[in-house]
Coordinates of N, CA and C and ligand atoms in Angstrom, one line a residue:
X1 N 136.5 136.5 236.8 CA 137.8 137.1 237.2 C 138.8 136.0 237.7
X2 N 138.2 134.9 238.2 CA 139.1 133.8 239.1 C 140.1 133.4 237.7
X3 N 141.4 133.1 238.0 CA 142.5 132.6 237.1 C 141.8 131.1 236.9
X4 N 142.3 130.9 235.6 CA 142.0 129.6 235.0 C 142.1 128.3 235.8
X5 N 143.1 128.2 236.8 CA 143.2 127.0 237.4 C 142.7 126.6 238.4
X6 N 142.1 128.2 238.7 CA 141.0 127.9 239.7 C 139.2 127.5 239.3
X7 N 139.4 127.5 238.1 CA 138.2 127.0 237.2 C 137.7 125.8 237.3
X8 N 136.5 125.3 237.1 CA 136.3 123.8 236.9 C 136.9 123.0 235.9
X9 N 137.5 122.0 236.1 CA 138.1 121.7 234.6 C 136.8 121.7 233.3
X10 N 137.2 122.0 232.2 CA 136.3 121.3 231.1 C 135.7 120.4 231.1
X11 N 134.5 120.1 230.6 CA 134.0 118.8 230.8 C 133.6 118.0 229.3
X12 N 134.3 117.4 228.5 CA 134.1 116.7 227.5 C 133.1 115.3 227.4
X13 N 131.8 115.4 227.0 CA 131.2 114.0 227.2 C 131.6 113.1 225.7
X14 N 131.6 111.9 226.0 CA 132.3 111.1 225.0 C 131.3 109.6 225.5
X15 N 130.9 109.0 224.2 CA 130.7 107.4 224.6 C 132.4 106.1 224.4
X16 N 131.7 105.5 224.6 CA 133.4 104.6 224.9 C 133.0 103.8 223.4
X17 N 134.4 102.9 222.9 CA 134.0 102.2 221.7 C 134.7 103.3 220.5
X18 N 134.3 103.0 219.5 CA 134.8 103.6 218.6 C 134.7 105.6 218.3
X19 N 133.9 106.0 219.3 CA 134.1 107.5 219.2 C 134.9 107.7 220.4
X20 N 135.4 107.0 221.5 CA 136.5 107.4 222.2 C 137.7 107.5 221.8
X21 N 137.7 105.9 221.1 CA 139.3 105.6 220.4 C 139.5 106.6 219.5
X22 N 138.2 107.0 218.2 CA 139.1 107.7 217.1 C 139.2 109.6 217.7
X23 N 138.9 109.7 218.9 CA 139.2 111.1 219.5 C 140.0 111.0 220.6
X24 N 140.9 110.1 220.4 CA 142.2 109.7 221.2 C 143.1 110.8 220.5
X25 N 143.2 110.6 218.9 CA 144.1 111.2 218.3 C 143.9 112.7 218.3
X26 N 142.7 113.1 218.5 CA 142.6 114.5 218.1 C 142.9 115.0 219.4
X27 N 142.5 114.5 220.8 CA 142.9 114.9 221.7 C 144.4 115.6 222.1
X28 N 145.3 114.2 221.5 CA 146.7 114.0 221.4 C 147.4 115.6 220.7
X29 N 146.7 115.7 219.3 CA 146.8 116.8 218.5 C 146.7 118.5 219.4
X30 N 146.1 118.5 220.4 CA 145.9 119.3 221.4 C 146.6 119.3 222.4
X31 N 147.6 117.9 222.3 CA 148.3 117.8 223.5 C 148.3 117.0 225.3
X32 N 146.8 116.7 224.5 CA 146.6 116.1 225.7 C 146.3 114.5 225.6
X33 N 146.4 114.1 227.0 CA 146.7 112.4 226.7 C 145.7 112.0 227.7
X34 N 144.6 110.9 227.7 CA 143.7 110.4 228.7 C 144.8 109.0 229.1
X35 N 144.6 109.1 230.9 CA 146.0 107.7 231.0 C 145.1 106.7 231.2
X36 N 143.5 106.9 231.1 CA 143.0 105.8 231.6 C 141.9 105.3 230.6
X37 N 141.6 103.8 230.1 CA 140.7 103.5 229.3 C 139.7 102.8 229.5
X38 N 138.3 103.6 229.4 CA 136.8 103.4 229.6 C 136.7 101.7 229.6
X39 N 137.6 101.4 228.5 CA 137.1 99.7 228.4 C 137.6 98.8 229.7
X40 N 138.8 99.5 230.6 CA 138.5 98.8 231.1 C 138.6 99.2 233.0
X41 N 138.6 100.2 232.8 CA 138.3 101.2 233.7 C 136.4 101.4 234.1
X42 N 136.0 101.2 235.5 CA 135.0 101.1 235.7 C 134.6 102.9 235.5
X43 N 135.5 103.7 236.0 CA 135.5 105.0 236.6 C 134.5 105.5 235.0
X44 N 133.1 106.3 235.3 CA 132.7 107.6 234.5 C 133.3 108.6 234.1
X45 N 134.0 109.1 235.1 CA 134.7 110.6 235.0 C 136.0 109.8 234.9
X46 N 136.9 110.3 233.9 CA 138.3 110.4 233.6 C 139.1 111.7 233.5
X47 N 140.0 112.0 234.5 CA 141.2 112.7 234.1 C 141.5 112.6 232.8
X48 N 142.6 114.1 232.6 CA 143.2 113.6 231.4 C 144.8 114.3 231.6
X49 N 145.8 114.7 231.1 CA 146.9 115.0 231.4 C 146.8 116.6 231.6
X50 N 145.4 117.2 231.3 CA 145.4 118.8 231.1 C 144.8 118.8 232.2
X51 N 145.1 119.3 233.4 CA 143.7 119.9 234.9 C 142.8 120.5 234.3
X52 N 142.9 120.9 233.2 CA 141.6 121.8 232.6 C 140.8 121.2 231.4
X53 N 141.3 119.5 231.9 CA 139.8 118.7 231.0 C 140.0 117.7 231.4
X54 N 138.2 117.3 231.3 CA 138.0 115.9 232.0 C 137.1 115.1 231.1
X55 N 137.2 114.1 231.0 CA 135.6 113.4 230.6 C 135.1 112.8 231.1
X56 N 134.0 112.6 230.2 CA 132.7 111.7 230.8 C 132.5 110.6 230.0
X57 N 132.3 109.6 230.3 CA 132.1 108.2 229.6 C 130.5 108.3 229.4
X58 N 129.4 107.6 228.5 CA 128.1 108.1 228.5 C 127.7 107.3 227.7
X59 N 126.5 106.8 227.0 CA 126.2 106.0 226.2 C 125.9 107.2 225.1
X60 N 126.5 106.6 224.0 CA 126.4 107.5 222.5 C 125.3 108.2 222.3
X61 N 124.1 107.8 222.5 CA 122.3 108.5 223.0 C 122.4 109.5 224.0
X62 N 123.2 109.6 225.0 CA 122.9 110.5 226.0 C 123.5 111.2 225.7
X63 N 124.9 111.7 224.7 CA 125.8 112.7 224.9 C 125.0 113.9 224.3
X64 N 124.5 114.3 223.6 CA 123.6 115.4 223.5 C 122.7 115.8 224.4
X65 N 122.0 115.1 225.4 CA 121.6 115.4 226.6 C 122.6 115.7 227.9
X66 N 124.0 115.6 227.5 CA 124.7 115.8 228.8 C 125.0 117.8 228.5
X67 N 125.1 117.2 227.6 CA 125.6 118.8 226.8 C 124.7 119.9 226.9
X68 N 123.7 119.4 226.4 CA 122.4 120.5 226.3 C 122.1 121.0 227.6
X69 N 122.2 120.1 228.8 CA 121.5 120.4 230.2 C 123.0 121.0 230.8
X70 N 124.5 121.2 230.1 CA 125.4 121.8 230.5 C 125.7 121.1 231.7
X71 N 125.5 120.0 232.0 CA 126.2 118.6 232.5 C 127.6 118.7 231.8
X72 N 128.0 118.6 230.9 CA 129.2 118.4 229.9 C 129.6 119.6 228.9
X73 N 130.5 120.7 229.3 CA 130.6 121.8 228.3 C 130.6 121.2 226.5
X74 N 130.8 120.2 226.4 CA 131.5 119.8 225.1 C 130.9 118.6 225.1
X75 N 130.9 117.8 223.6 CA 131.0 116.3 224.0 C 131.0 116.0 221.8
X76 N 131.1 114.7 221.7 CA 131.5 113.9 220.3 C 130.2 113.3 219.7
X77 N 129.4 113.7 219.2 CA 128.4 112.5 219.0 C 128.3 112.3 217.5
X78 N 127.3 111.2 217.1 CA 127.4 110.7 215.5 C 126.2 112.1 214.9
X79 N 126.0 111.8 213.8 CA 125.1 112.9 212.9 C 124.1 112.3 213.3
X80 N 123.9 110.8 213.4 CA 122.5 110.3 213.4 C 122.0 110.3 214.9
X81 N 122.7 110.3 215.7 CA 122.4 110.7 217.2 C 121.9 111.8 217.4
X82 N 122.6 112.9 216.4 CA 122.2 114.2 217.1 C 120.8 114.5 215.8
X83 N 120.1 114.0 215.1 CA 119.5 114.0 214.1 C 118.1 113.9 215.1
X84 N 117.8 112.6 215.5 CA 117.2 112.0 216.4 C 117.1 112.4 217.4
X85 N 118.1 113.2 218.4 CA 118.0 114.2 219.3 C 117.6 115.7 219.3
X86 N 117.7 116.0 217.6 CA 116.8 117.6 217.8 C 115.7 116.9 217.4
X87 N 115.0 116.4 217.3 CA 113.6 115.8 216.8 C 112.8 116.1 218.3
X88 N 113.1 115.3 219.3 CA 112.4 115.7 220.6 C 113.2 117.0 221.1
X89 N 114.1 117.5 221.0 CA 115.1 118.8 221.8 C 115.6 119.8 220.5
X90 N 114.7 120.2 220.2 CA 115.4 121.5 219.1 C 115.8 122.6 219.7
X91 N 116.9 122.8 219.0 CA 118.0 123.6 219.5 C 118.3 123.8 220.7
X92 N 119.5 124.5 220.9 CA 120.3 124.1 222.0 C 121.4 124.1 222.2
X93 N 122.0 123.5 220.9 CA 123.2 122.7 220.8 C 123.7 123.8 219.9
X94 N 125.3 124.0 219.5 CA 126.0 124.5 218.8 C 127.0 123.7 218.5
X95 N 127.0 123.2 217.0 CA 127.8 121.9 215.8 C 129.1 123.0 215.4
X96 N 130.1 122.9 215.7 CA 131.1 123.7 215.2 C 131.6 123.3 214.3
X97 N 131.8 122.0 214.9 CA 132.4 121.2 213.5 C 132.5 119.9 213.4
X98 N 132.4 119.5 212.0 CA 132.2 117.9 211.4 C 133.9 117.5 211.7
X99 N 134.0 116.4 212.5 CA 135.3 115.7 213.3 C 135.9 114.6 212.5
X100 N 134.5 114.1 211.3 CA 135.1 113.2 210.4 C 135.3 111.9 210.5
X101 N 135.2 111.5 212.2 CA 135.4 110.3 212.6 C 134.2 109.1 212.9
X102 N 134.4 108.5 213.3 CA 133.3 107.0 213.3 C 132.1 107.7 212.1
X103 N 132.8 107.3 210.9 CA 132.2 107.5 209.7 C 131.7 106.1 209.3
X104 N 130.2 106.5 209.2 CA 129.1 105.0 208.0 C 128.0 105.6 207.1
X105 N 127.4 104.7 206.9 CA 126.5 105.3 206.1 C 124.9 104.9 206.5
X106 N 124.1 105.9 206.3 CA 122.4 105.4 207.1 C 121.9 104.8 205.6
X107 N 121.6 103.0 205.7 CA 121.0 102.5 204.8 C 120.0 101.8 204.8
X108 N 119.4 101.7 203.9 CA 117.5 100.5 203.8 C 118.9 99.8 203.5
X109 N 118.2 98.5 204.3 CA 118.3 97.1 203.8 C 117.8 96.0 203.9
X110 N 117.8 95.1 203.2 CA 116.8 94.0 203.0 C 117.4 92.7 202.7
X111 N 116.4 92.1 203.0 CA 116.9 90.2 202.8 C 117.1 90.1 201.6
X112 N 118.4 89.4 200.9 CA 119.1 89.2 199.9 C 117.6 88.3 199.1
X113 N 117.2 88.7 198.0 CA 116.6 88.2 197.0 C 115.0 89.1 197.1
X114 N 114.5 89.8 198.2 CA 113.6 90.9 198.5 C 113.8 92.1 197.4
X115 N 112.8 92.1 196.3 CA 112.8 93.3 195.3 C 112.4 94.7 196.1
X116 N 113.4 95.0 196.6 CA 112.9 96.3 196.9 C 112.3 97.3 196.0
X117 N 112.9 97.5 194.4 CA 112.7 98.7 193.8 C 111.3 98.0 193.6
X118 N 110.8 96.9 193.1 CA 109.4 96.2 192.9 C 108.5 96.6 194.0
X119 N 109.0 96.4 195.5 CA 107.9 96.4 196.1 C 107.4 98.0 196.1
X120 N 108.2 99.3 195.7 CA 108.3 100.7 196.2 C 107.4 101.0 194.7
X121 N 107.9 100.3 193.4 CA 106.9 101.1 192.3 C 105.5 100.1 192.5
X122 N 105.2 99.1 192.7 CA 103.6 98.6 193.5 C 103.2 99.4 194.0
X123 N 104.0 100.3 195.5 CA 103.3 101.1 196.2 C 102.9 100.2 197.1
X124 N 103.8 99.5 198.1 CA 103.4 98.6 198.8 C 103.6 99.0 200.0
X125 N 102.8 98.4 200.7 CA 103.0 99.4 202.5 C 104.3 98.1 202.8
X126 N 105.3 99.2 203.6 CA 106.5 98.6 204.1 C 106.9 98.7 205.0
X127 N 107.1 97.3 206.3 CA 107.5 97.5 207.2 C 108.7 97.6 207.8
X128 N 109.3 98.7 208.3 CA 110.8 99.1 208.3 C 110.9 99.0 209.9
X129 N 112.2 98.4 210.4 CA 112.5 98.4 212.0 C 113.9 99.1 211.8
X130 N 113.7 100.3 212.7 CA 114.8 100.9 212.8 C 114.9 101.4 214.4
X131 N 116.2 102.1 214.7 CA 116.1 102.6 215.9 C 116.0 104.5 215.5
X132 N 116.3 104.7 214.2 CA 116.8 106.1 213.7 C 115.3 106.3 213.2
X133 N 114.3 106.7 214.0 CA 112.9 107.2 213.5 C 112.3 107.6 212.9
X134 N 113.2 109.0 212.7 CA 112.9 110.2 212.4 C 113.2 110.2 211.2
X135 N 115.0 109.9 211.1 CA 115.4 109.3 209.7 C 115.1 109.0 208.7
X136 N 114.7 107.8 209.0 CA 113.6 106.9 208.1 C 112.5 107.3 207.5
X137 N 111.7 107.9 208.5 CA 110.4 108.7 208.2 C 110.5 109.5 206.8
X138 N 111.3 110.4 207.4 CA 111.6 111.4 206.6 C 112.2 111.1 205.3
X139 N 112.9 109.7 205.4 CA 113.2 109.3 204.2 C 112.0 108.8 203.1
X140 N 111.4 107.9 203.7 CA 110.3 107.2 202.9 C 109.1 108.3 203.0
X141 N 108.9 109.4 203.0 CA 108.0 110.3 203.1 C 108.4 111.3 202.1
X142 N 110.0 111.3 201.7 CA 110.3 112.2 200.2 C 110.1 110.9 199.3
X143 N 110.5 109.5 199.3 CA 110.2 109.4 198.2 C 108.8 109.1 198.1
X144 N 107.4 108.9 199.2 CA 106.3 108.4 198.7 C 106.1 107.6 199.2
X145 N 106.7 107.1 199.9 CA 106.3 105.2 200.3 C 106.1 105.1 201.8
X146 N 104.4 104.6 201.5 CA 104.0 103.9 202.5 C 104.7 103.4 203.8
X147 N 105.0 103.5 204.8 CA 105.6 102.5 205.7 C 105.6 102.5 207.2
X148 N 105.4 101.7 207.4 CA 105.0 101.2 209.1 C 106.7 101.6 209.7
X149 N 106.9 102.0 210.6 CA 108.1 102.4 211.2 C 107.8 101.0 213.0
X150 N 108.8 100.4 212.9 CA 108.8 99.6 214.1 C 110.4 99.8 215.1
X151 N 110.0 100.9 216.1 CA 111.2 101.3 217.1 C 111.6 100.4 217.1
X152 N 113.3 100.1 217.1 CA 114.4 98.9 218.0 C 115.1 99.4 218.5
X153 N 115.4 99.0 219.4 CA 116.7 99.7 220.2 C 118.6 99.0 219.8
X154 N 117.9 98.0 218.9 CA 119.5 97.5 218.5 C 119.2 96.2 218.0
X155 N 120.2 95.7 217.5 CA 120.2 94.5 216.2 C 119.1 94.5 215.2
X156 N 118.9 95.4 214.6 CA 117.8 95.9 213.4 C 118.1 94.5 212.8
X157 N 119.6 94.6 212.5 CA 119.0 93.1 211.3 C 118.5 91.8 211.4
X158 N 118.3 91.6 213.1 CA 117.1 90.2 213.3 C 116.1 90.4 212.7
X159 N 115.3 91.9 212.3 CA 114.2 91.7 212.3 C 113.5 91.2 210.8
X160 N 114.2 91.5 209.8 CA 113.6 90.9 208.5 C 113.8 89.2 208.6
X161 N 114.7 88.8 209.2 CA 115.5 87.6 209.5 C 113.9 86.7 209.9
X162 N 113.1 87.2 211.0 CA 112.3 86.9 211.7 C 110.8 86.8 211.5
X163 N 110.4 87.8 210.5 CA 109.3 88.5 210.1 C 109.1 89.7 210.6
X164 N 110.0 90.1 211.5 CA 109.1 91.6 212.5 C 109.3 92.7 211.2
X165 N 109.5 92.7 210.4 CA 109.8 93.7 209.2 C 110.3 93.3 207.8
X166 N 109.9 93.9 206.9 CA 110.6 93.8 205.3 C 112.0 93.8 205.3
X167 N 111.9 95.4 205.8 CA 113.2 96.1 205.7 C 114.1 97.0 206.8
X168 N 115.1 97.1 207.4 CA 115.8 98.0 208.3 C 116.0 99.3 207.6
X169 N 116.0 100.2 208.7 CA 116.9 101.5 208.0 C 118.6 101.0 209.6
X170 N 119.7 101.0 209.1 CA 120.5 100.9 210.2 C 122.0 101.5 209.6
X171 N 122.6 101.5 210.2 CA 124.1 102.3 209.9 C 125.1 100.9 209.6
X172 N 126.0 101.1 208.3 CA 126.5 100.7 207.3 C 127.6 100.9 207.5
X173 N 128.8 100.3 208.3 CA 130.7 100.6 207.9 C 131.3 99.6 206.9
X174 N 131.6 98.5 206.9 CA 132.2 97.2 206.7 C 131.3 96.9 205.7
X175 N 130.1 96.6 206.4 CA 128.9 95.6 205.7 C 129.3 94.4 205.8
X176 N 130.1 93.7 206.8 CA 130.1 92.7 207.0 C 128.8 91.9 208.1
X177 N 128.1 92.7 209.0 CA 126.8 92.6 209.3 C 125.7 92.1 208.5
X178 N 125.5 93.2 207.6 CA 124.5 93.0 207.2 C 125.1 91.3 206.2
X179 N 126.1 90.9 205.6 CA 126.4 90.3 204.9 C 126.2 88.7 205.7
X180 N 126.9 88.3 206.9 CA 126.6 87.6 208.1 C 124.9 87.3 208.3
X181 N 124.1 88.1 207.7 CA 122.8 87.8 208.1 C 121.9 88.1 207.2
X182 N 122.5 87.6 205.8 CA 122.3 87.6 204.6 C 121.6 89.2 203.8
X183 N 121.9 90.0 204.5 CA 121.0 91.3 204.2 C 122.1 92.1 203.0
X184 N 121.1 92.8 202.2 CA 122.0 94.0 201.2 C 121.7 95.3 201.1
X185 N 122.3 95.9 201.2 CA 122.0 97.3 201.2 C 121.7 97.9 200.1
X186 N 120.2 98.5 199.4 CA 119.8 98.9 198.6 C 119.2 100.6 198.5
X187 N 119.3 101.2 199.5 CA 119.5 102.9 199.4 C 120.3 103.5 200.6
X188 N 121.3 104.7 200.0 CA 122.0 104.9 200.9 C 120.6 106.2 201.4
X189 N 120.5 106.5 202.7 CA 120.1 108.0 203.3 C 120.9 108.8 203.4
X190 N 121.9 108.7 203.9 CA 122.9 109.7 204.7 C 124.5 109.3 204.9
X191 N 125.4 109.6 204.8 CA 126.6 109.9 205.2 C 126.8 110.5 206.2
X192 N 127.1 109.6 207.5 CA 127.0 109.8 208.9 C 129.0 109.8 209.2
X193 N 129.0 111.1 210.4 CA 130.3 111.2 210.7 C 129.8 111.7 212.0
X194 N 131.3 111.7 212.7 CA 130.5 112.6 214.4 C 131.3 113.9 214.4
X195 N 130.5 114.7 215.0 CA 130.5 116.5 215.7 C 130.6 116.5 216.6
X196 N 131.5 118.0 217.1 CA 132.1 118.3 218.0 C 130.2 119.3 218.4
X197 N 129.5 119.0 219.3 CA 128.4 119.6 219.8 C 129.0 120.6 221.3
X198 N 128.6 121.9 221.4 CA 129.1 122.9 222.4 C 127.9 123.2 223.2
X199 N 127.9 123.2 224.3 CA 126.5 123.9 225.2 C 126.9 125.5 224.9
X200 N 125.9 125.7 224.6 CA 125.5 127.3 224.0 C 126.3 128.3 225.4
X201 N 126.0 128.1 226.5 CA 125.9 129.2 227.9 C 127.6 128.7 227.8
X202 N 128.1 127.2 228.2 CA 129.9 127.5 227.7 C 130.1 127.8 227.0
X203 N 129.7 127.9 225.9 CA 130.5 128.8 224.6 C 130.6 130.2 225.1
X204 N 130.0 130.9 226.0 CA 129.8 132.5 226.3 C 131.2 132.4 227.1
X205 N 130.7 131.9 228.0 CA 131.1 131.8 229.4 C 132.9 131.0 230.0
X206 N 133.0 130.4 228.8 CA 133.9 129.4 229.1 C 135.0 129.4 227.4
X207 N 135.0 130.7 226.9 CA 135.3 130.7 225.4 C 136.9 130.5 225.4
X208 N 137.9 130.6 226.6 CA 138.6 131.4 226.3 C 139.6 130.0 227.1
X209 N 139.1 128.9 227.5 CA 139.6 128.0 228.0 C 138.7 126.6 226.4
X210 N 137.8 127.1 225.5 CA 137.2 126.4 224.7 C 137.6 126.5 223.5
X211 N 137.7 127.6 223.5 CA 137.9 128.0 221.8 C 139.4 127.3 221.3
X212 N 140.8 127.4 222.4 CA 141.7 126.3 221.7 C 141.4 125.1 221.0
X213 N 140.7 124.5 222.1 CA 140.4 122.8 221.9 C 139.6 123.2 220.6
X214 N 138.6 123.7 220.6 CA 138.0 123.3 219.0 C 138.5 123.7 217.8
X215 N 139.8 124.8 218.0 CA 140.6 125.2 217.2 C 141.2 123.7 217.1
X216 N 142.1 123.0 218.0 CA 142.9 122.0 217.7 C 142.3 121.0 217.1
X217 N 140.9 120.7 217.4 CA 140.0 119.5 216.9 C 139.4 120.0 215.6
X218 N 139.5 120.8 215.0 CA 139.4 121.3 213.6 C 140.3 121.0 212.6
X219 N 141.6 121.9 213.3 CA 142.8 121.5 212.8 C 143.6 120.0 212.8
X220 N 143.4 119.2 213.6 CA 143.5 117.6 213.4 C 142.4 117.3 212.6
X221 N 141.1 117.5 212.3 CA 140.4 116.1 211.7 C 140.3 116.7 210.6
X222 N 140.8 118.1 209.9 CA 140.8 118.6 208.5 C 142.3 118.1 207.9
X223 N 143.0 117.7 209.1 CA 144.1 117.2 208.1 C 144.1 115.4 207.5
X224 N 142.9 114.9 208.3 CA 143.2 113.7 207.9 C 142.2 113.4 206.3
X225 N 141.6 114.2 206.0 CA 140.5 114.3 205.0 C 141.3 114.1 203.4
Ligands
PRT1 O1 126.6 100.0 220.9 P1 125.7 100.7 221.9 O2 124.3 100.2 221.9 O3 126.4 100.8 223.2 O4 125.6 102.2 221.5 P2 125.7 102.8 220.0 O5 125.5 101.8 218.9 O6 124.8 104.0 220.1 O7 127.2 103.3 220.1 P3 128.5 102.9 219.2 O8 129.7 103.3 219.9 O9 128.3 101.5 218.6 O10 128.3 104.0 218.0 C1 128.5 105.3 218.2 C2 128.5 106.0 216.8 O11 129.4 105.5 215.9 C3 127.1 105.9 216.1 O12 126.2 106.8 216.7 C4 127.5 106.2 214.7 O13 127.5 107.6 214.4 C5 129.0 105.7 214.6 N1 129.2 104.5 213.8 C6 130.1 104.4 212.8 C7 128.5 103.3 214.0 C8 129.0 102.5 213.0 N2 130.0 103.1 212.3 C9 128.5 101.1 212.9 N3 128.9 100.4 212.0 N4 127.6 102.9 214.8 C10 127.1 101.7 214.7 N5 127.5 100.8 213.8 C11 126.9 99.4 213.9 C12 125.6 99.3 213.0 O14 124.5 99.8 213.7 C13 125.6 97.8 212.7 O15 125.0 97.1 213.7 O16 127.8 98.4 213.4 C14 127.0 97.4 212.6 C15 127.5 97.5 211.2 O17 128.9 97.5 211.1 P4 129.6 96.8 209.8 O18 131.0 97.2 209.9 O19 129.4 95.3 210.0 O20 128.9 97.4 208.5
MG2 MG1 126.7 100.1 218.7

């Protein structure tokens, strides 16, 4: 029954980097403007020009955990984050909608002159370093192929470079990466973009201060398509 301004503001989780900047614009689209920037602002919690939203700055891995424990009514994360997040935490979460932004692609890739399609009709056991586990798995388990999965937490492409692996599964924009460290991308997995993720109990509870924003964040990232 308390009036809206006596409410907690909204709480939007966001990582800094490329899914803050490209939900600068859709924010904007809603009308609202953040005055302060994560890059170089120490502050976690940021204002924004609306009293009735705030963010949270978070590492891209956690934002589905801020959300789900309703730490964060809302928050931005990639497909492959939240992929690898319902694997240990099923359901929870409510995806309203694909936002379209910090778009790549989940790919095998390998050291430039490595026959991949050779080594998969041999039937060769294959060692893949990735951070995306699940992914992977599930990928080389539809087509049949043998393969040792080696967790990384980041720079997949040292490891063929090194010996720790044949092949990466790792996320694909530019391909100037993989290109820098002689690697080629030889299957796509997935077409990765980030979602707008809602904690289930604010969606009840909190619809009527929520439901604009995901109206506006609909209506900005379907126009840019
Ligand atoms: O970087 P950090 O370890 O702090 O965290 P993070 O990598 O989880 O976060 P961040 O901000 O880098 O990525 C957030 C989300 O952006 C990811 O979850 C993806 O959904 C999405 N995204 C889009 C990407 C890329 N494009 C991308 N190119 N995430 C990572 N990359 C990396 C990729 O892993 C590779 O190392 O960029 C490199 C390749 O880029 P190109 O342009 O050289 O091909
Ligand atoms: Mg990164």
């Amino acid at each position: 029954m308390s009036p809206a301004s006596l409410e907690r503001p909204l709480t939007l989780a966001l990582s800094k980097g490329r899914i803050f900047d490209e939900t600068m614009p859709l924010l904007a689209a809603a009308g609202i403007q953040v005055p302060e920037n994560p890059e170089t602002s120490r502050k976690l919690i940021l204002p924004t020009s609306s009293p009735n939203l705030q963010l949270i700055i978070v590492r891209a891995t956690d934002v589905p955990t801020y959300v789900q424990y309703g730490a964060a009514d809302f928050g931005i994360a990639g497909k492959d984050v939240l992929v690898e997040h319902a694997a240990e935490h099923p359901g929870g979460l409510y995806q309203p909608i694909d936002l379209n932004i910090a778009r790549c692609r989940l790919c095998v890739a390998v050291p430039v002159g490595f026959d991949y399609e050779a080594a998969v009709r041999q039937g060769s056991r294959l060692r893949i370093a990735t951070k995306y586990v699940r992914a992977a798995r599930e990928h080389f388990a539809r087509k049949g192929v043998y393969v040792d999965i080696i967790k990384l937490y980041g720079s997949m492409e040292l490891a063929p470079l090194v010996g720790l692996a044949d092949a990466i599964v790792d996320l694909v924009s530019t391909g100037s990466t993989l290109k820098a460290n002689k690697l080629v991308a030889v299957e796509d997995i997935a077409e990765i973009s980030s979602r707008l993720i809602v904690n289930q109990a604010s969606l009840k509870t909190r619809a009527s201060a929520l439901q604009p924003l995901i109206d506006a964040f609909a209506r900005a990232s379907s126009q840019d398509e």
